Amino acid sequence: MANQEIELKLRIDPQHLARFRNASAFADSTKRATTQSLESIYYDTEDFVLRQRGVTLRVRKKGKSFIQTLKIANEHAGGVFSRGEWECEVAGALPDLSTIDDAEALEHLGVVSADDLKPIFASHIKRSVRLLNGADGQPGDTAIEVAVDQGEIRASDGTVLPIAEVELELKSGAPQALFDLALKLTEVAPVRVETRTKAERGYALVAGEAQSAVKARKLELTPEHTAEQALASIMRNCLSHAVLNEAAALKGEDAEGIHQMRVALRRLRSALGLFRDLMPADQYDFLSGEVKWLAGELGHARNWDVFLADLLAPVEEALGGDEPTKALHCTALASRTRAYEQAHAAILSPRYTVLLLRLGGWLESRSWRQQPLSEEAARLFAPVRELSDGLLAKRHRKARKRGAGFADLAPAERHQLRIALKKLRYAAEFFRSLYGDKEVARYLKRLSALQDDLGHLNDVATAEMLMGRLAGESAEGESLWRIGGGMVIGWHARGVTQLEPCLVRDWHKFAKATPFWSKPSNR
């Protein structure tokens, strides 16, 4: 049977290590901190079979002993790692797979044998470790191991990645205790939630990989899930989607990083709204407000990416790069740079770190249960299908109401319809696995076509807003880019007129779509 390891890592500036080793938040430790030197070698096959299977295998020298550890990674959210772990002592620095007899561990290892393994990278860590019992008003059975690590991960070619972090591992008690302690540590010095294990960072170092943008992982709900279990899975999926795109968003080289992180935040906020009636109002208000703030800080960067790639580029190509569009391109790039600086500042801010910790703690501790017993609260423990049908129907009705008399809707009304459709699409994707795939796919196809049409209208409206933003940032005498801006808006305004019959057609197709949740599940 595997031990279940639950831990939270906080990346810190090496110059602040002493402050964390002596932090007052650790005053409840039962003993003085002890210092260890940990030398770990990570093993895999030549083509990284273990990594592909989500398995980490290392042998760590601890004093005179050698400890072999096998870990199985589970999905993490908000920086929390929950992993199956098997440990045993071995004779030396080489792994000994014959010591592993647990059926689950052997299943994850597959057909990999000791002869297939080779050292991939090593970590050299000086660790200051202590145990906190019943800290910060937590129950007496709460125990957290605190490790302050400094050292490096080293690849076989000599490439080095420095390490400076605080690792909090829950030994007993509720996961909320980890987040409470982490929040106190944010007051010691700036910290960042580290979303990658040392093994993940080691593999990236060896392979020369930079973190790239990723789409949301597929959600798998079943009719046996309760509404609460669905809520937790959906929120965890959205939060994981956001943090896994953090590094790509900070690179600024690929527009997809900011885009995917912003999509994740929109999904998260939509999910909060979907379950709003099942959680205390103050919890919803705080979380939704903070997620909205962060999405807004990323919004200008995304708007400029769309403008440059989807609106300006086709005009430049058609006109052969005339002077006004060249001037607009240069001016827009400068504004995009400022917008990315704004986005990066938000992601690197203490406010963002606190949001991740508050949201992670809320999720892991099921804080929505902290409310008076009511008919609404009781729905948390009902089968998810009893909830999903009603939630989907409600969002569908709202979208159709927003679109009534579609051909005569004003731009502002169509914008509100676009938002309602986006929320409906997220809800359909959240609950998709509960229903028949063909019916959901057919419904989403009609919904997506309409969304794409309305999205183009929104992009053109956003371009007009961006031109106003540029005017506020630019010197009065700079006029050439303004001519280019007028050309871009005029070019796409003509396209909007041509798009209108398609828009009306796609709206009527969607309005006639049969809701998939009215049919029995095929699963």
XYZ file of C-alpha atoms in Angstrom:
523
model
C 0.000 0.000 0.000
C 1.373 3.414 -0.965
C 1.760 6.273 1.440
C -0.208 9.321 0.269
C 2.093 12.321 0.092
C 0.430 15.763 0.187
C 2.801 18.687 -0.128
C 3.031 22.318 -1.132
C 6.182 23.962 -2.480
C 7.015 27.672 -2.249
C 9.834 29.063 -4.383
C 11.855 31.784 -2.660
C 14.740 34.132 -3.369
C 17.987 32.556 -2.079
C 18.829 35.790 -0.242
C 15.771 35.224 1.998
C 16.629 31.655 3.039
C 17.734 32.653 6.544
C 14.488 34.544 7.113
C 12.480 31.433 6.346
C 14.658 29.134 8.417
C 14.004 31.371 11.431
C 10.412 32.382 10.656
C 8.123 32.957 13.640
C 5.535 30.802 11.870
C 7.690 27.816 12.870
C 7.637 28.632 16.592
C 5.331 25.682 17.243
C 7.878 23.099 16.125
C 8.526 20.457 18.760
C 12.281 20.336 18.137
C 15.016 22.484 16.696
C 15.544 22.238 12.973
C 17.982 19.598 11.798
C 20.181 19.963 8.736
C 20.590 17.217 6.164
C 22.564 16.844 2.967
C 20.503 14.979 0.403
C 22.096 13.501 -2.712
C 19.484 12.026 -5.054
C 19.894 10.289 -8.396
C 16.851 9.997 -10.663
C 16.593 6.986 -12.980
C 14.669 6.294 -16.162
C 15.058 4.478 -19.455
C 16.888 5.988 -22.424
C 13.569 7.125 -23.920
C 11.971 8.219 -20.605
C 9.371 5.443 -20.334
C 8.851 6.064 -16.612
C 8.239 9.761 -17.193
C 5.658 8.939 -19.854
C 3.893 6.683 -17.339
C 3.827 9.422 -14.684
C 6.385 7.580 -12.536
C 9.414 9.029 -10.721
C 12.157 6.699 -9.481
C 15.060 7.978 -7.402
C 17.675 6.713 -4.969
C 18.614 9.183 -2.253
C 21.681 9.014 -0.025
C 20.662 10.066 3.467
C 23.532 9.803 5.923
C 24.958 6.325 5.396
C 21.701 4.899 4.047
C 20.301 4.712 0.513
C 16.536 5.159 0.168
C 14.754 4.159 -3.026
C 11.524 6.073 -3.700
C 8.889 5.455 -6.340
C 6.275 8.166 -6.810
C 3.129 8.263 -8.912
C 2.001 11.754 -9.853
C -1.646 12.736 -9.557
C -3.267 15.885 -10.881
C -2.399 18.846 -8.718
C -4.071 22.206 -8.315
C -2.976 25.403 -6.653
C 0.483 23.926 -6.149
C -0.679 20.969 -4.033
C 0.875 17.637 -4.958
C -0.979 14.483 -3.939
C 1.012 11.413 -4.900
C 1.299 7.727 -4.205
C 4.726 6.959 -2.745
C 6.661 3.752 -2.014
C 9.948 3.845 -0.095
C 12.453 1.219 0.947
C 16.124 0.992 1.838
C 18.482 -0.418 -0.798
C 22.107 -1.493 -0.724
C 23.607 1.377 -2.718
C 23.034 4.162 -5.228
C 21.587 1.815 -7.861
C 17.824 1.068 -7.848
C 16.661 -2.405 -6.832
C 13.252 -3.127 -8.351
C 13.097 -6.534 -6.638
C 12.257 -4.721 -3.397
C 8.963 -3.496 -4.890
C 6.132 -5.965 -4.342
C 3.090 -3.682 -4.226
C 0.677 -4.515 -7.058
C -0.181 -0.882 -7.831
C 3.479 0.148 -7.965
C 4.354 -2.789 -10.211
C 1.467 -1.924 -12.530
C 2.826 1.612 -12.962
C 6.343 0.335 -13.571
C 5.071 -1.936 -16.326
C 7.706 -4.030 -18.059
C 10.611 -1.746 -17.114
C 13.505 -3.738 -15.597
C 16.606 -2.647 -13.708
C 18.718 -3.308 -16.818
C 16.676 -0.697 -18.725
C 17.466 2.075 -16.224
C 20.171 4.723 -16.321
C 20.839 7.860 -14.230
C 19.122 10.863 -15.837
C 19.945 13.725 -13.459
C 20.839 14.328 -9.823
C 19.843 16.777 -7.117
C 22.166 18.080 -4.408
C 20.193 19.697 -1.600
C 21.031 21.096 1.809
C 17.813 20.747 3.788
C 16.791 22.343 7.081
C 13.845 20.324 8.379
C 11.521 20.545 11.369
C 8.123 19.183 12.416
C 5.211 21.404 13.425
C 2.490 19.926 15.605
C -0.918 21.546 16.116
C 0.312 24.846 14.690
C -1.696 28.060 14.391
C -4.739 26.836 16.235
C -5.056 23.681 14.166
C -6.115 20.483 15.969
C -3.427 18.731 17.967
C -3.255 15.837 15.475
C -2.111 18.221 12.724
C 1.544 17.681 11.848
C 3.437 19.407 9.042
C 7.023 18.745 8.059
C 8.723 21.965 6.970
C 11.819 21.684 4.796
C 13.843 24.695 3.667
C 15.872 23.544 0.661
C 18.882 25.097 -1.032
C 20.928 23.421 -3.715
C 20.750 22.466 -7.369
C 19.595 19.967 -9.933
C 22.415 18.874 -12.216
C 22.173 17.192 -15.605
C 24.849 14.808 -16.891
C 26.098 17.482 -19.329
C 26.857 19.816 -16.429
C 23.800 22.041 -16.848
C 22.624 23.292 -13.449
C 19.300 24.566 -12.120
C 19.509 26.338 -8.711
C 16.924 25.391 -6.079
C 15.679 27.567 -3.198
C 12.295 26.653 -1.758
C 10.203 25.830 1.271
C 8.447 22.485 1.119
C 5.458 21.834 3.378
C 4.408 18.197 3.701
C 1.263 17.179 5.546
C 2.037 14.275 7.865
C -1.375 14.233 9.559
C -4.439 16.439 9.766
C -6.421 18.478 7.258
C -4.870 19.910 4.046
C -6.155 23.388 4.986
C -3.330 23.540 7.531
C -0.779 23.571 4.686
C -2.419 26.612 3.118
C -2.813 28.448 6.410
C 0.898 28.021 7.067
C 1.809 29.002 3.498
C -0.257 32.189 3.804
C 1.673 33.113 6.951
C 4.923 32.555 5.056
C 3.877 35.089 2.410
C 4.364 37.690 5.159
C 7.992 36.673 5.730
C 9.255 37.521 2.226
C 7.977 37.183 -1.336
C 7.180 33.592 -2.331
C 5.904 31.888 -5.470
C 3.851 28.711 -5.556
C 6.051 26.107 -7.277
C 3.858 23.951 -9.477
C 6.535 21.496 -10.589
C 8.240 18.775 -8.584
C 12.032 18.580 -8.550
C 11.716 15.588 -10.870
C 9.667 17.576 -13.402
C 12.222 20.385 -13.296
C 15.044 17.868 -13.694
C 13.493 16.285 -16.764
C 12.913 19.737 -18.281
C 16.570 20.584 -17.632
C 17.830 17.394 -19.269
C 15.559 17.693 -22.284
C 16.149 21.434 -22.643
C 12.409 21.972 -22.454
C 10.706 25.279 -21.822
C 7.198 25.081 -20.418
C 4.755 25.525 -23.264
C 1.088 26.418 -23.276
C -1.376 23.581 -22.618
C -5.104 23.220 -23.078
C -7.455 22.082 -20.332
C -7.337 18.418 -19.463
C -10.420 16.383 -20.256
C -12.883 16.164 -17.388
C -14.270 12.753 -16.515
C -17.417 12.886 -14.398
C -19.780 9.943 -13.933
C -23.434 9.792 -12.841
C -22.186 8.312 -9.566
C -20.474 11.588 -8.659
C -22.239 13.891 -6.228
C -22.672 17.561 -7.069
C -19.927 18.344 -4.551
C -17.507 15.908 -6.165
C -18.276 17.431 -9.557
C -17.755 20.933 -8.162
C -14.352 19.974 -6.750
C -13.251 18.187 -9.952
C -14.300 21.068 -12.185
C -12.656 23.726 -10.002
C -9.472 21.673 -9.702
C -9.373 21.177 -13.463
C -9.734 24.925 -14.081
C -7.125 25.862 -11.487
C -4.675 23.290 -12.834
C -5.261 24.674 -16.347
C -4.290 28.138 -15.095
C -1.139 27.258 -13.150
C 0.172 24.920 -15.866
C 0.175 27.900 -18.249
C 1.820 30.320 -15.834
C 5.386 29.768 -17.082
C 4.366 30.005 -20.749
C 2.486 33.236 -20.035
C 5.551 34.711 -18.326
C 7.806 33.883 -21.281
C 5.910 36.324 -23.481
C 7.306 34.699 -26.634
C 4.192 32.710 -27.461
C 0.776 34.375 -27.433
C -0.780 31.000 -26.596
C 0.539 31.130 -23.003
C -1.409 34.261 -22.095
C -4.380 33.023 -24.103
C -4.616 29.654 -22.339
C -4.122 31.166 -18.897
C -6.876 33.675 -19.596
C -9.154 30.919 -20.918
C -8.489 28.988 -17.701
C -9.467 32.008 -15.609
C -12.651 32.519 -17.617
C -13.497 28.834 -17.153
C -12.802 29.134 -13.443
C -14.980 32.203 -13.029
C -17.728 30.564 -15.083
C -17.552 27.461 -12.874
C -17.835 29.603 -9.747
C -20.934 31.225 -11.216
C -22.376 27.857 -12.166
C -22.215 26.607 -8.552
C -22.846 30.009 -6.957
C -26.061 28.968 -5.196
C -24.288 26.060 -3.487
C -21.608 28.120 -1.739
C -21.595 30.930 0.848
C -21.979 34.363 -0.747
C -18.820 35.806 0.827
C -16.707 32.955 -0.560
C -18.112 33.434 -4.038
C -17.668 37.206 -3.939
C -14.010 37.001 -2.905
C -12.948 34.247 -5.283
C -14.894 35.542 -8.277
C -13.637 39.075 -7.662
C -9.985 38.022 -7.476
C -10.223 35.794 -10.546
C -11.878 38.660 -12.427
C -9.032 40.978 -11.377
C -6.371 38.583 -12.669
C -8.176 37.926 -15.955
C -8.472 41.671 -16.437
C -4.741 42.154 -15.904
C -4.069 39.616 -18.659
C -6.793 40.950 -20.932
C -4.948 43.818 -22.624
C -2.056 41.552 -23.632
C -4.477 39.082 -25.199
C -6.362 41.881 -26.978
C -3.160 43.123 -28.623
C -2.196 39.595 -29.674
C -5.570 39.174 -31.388
C -5.358 42.615 -32.989
C -1.890 42.046 -34.425
C -2.491 38.486 -35.637
C -6.142 38.472 -36.697
C -7.023 42.057 -37.576
C -3.890 43.942 -38.607
C -2.006 41.101 -40.334
C -4.580 40.446 -43.105
C -4.755 44.176 -43.894
C -0.936 44.394 -44.043
C -0.823 41.407 -46.358
C -3.501 42.809 -48.652
C -1.976 46.285 -48.838
C 1.627 45.168 -49.109
C 2.763 46.892 -45.912
C 2.033 50.550 -46.706
C 3.367 53.289 -44.404
C 0.221 53.848 -42.265
C -0.115 50.133 -41.416
C 3.641 49.893 -40.748
C 3.345 52.819 -38.341
C 0.318 51.177 -36.693
C 2.221 47.880 -36.367
C 5.134 49.554 -34.556
C 2.829 51.547 -32.268
C 0.711 48.465 -31.480
C 3.810 46.387 -30.702
C 4.960 49.007 -28.190
C 1.547 48.957 -26.513
C 1.561 45.140 -26.545
C 4.896 45.211 -24.714
C 3.393 47.437 -22.027
C 0.367 45.162 -21.772
C 2.609 42.112 -21.302
C 4.517 43.945 -18.591
C 1.188 44.534 -16.852
C 0.252 40.859 -17.179
C 3.641 39.670 -15.929
C 3.503 42.036 -12.954
C 0.132 40.578 -11.971
C 1.327 36.954 -12.243
C 4.446 37.775 -10.215
C 2.551 39.770 -7.584
C 1.912 38.686 -3.971
C -1.803 39.110 -4.698
C -1.635 36.321 -7.272
C 0.227 34.021 -4.885
C -2.341 34.673 -2.150
C -5.151 33.960 -4.618
C -3.632 30.576 -5.517
C -3.227 29.663 -1.855
C -6.691 30.853 -0.853
C -8.294 29.061 -3.782
C -6.255 25.901 -3.222
C -7.136 25.850 0.473
C -10.802 26.466 -0.305
C -10.764 23.497 -2.668
C -8.824 21.028 -0.539
C -10.789 21.772 2.638
C -14.223 21.861 0.944
C -14.832 25.275 2.518
C -18.209 25.603 0.789
C -19.536 23.279 3.502
C -19.140 26.117 5.998
C -22.731 27.328 5.700
C -26.069 26.799 7.478
C -28.008 23.699 6.511
C -30.484 24.575 3.780
C -32.252 23.025 0.819
C -29.653 24.546 -1.527
C -26.705 23.322 0.556
C -28.192 19.813 0.673
C -28.020 19.663 -3.144
C -24.234 19.350 -2.800
C -24.701 15.704 -1.858
C -27.238 14.822 -4.537
C -26.200 12.948 -7.715
C -24.607 15.363 -10.153
C -27.128 14.549 -12.904
C -29.878 15.971 -10.685
C -27.984 19.254 -10.770
C -26.403 19.328 -14.236
C -29.651 19.051 -16.192
C -31.070 22.094 -14.433
C -27.896 24.163 -14.670
C -27.520 23.488 -18.399
C -31.191 24.220 -19.042
C -30.927 27.497 -17.118
C -27.940 28.698 -19.138
C -29.535 27.569 -22.392
C -32.732 29.502 -21.611
C -30.738 32.594 -20.689
C -28.799 32.491 -23.962
C -31.965 32.099 -26.030
C -33.593 34.969 -24.153
C -30.548 37.179 -24.810
C -30.769 36.339 -28.513
C -34.486 36.917 -29.007
C -34.998 39.087 -32.088
C -31.383 38.466 -33.022
C -31.373 40.287 -36.367
C -32.377 43.546 -34.660
C -30.062 43.347 -31.643
C -27.749 46.287 -30.963
C -23.973 45.604 -30.693
C -24.089 45.856 -26.885
C -26.910 43.297 -26.783
C -24.987 40.931 -29.036
C -22.006 41.305 -26.735
C -24.144 40.173 -23.782
C -25.381 37.253 -25.875
C -21.776 36.269 -26.646
C -20.987 36.169 -22.917
C -24.088 34.053 -22.213
C -23.104 31.622 -24.974
C -19.570 31.368 -23.626
C -20.879 30.464 -20.166
C -23.207 27.912 -21.732
C -20.346 26.341 -23.684
C -18.145 26.048 -20.594
C -21.012 24.414 -18.678
C -21.614 21.956 -21.531
C -17.920 21.070 -21.615
C -17.772 20.650 -17.817
C -20.639 18.128 -17.825
C -19.962 16.578 -21.230
C -18.844 13.185 -19.927
C -22.248 12.662 -18.256
C -24.072 12.555 -21.583
C -23.940 10.925 -24.994
C -20.913 12.072 -26.973
C -22.701 12.430 -30.325
C -25.491 14.604 -28.951
C -23.059 16.865 -27.083
C -20.754 17.171 -30.101
C -23.679 18.146 -32.362
C -24.882 20.776 -29.886
C -21.394 22.206 -29.320
C -20.792 22.412 -33.084
C -23.766 24.744 -33.505
C -22.853 26.700 -30.416
C -19.220 27.077 -31.496
C -20.127 28.346 -34.966
C -22.256 31.101 -33.471
C -19.603 31.917 -30.890
C -16.954 32.277 -33.598
C -19.137 34.704 -35.549
C -19.881 36.814 -32.507
C -16.247 36.590 -31.449
C -15.189 38.292 -34.674
C -17.678 41.088 -34.029
C -16.199 41.488 -30.564
C -12.645 41.583 -31.943
C -13.600 44.437 -34.271
C -15.268 46.305 -31.398
C -12.160 45.696 -29.283
C -10.001 47.129 -32.086
C -11.931 50.396 -31.827
C -11.292 50.392 -28.064
C -7.588 49.719 -28.636
C -7.314 52.622 -31.071
C -8.739 54.852 -28.362
C -6.197 53.420 -25.919
C -3.371 54.155 -28.364
C -4.606 57.698 -28.794
C -4.339 58.211 -25.052
C -0.800 56.812 -24.972
C 0.609 58.550 -28.057
C 1.896 62.073 -28.587
C -0.572 64.450 -30.218
C 1.509 64.930 -33.377
C 1.818 61.229 -34.165
C -0.893 60.726 -36.769
C 0.321 58.166 -39.314
C -0.673 55.172 -37.183
C -4.139 56.722 -36.785
C -4.633 56.506 -40.533
C -3.613 52.854 -40.347
C -6.080 52.291 -37.514
C -8.902 53.753 -39.564
C -7.971 51.510 -42.463
C -8.026 48.373 -40.288
C -11.374 49.218 -38.706
C -12.883 50.130 -42.089
C -11.556 46.929 -43.652
C -13.130 44.718 -41.013
C -16.335 46.776 -40.755
C -17.003 45.763 -44.347
C -16.383 42.150 -43.357
C -18.849 42.471 -40.474
C -21.551 43.566 -42.930
C -20.816 40.582 -45.138
C -20.896 38.292 -42.090
C -24.414 39.321 -41.043
C -26.388 36.719 -43.076
C -24.100 33.980 -41.730
C -24.630 35.257 -38.183
C -28.418 35.201 -38.504
C -28.304 31.713 -40.053
C -26.061 30.342 -37.275
C -28.282 31.892 -34.612
C -31.387 30.141 -35.986
C -29.506 26.831 -36.181
C -28.505 27.159 -32.546
C -31.972 28.260 -31.433
C -33.394 25.086 -32.997
C -30.759 22.806 -31.448
C -32.159 20.009 -29.289
C -30.672 20.182 -25.773
C -28.610 17.048 -25.217
C -29.433 16.959 -21.511
C -33.098 16.219 -22.297
C -32.060 12.790 -23.557
C -31.027 9.769 -21.474
C -27.314 9.176 -21.060
C -25.672 6.685 -23.424
C -22.904 5.975 -20.920
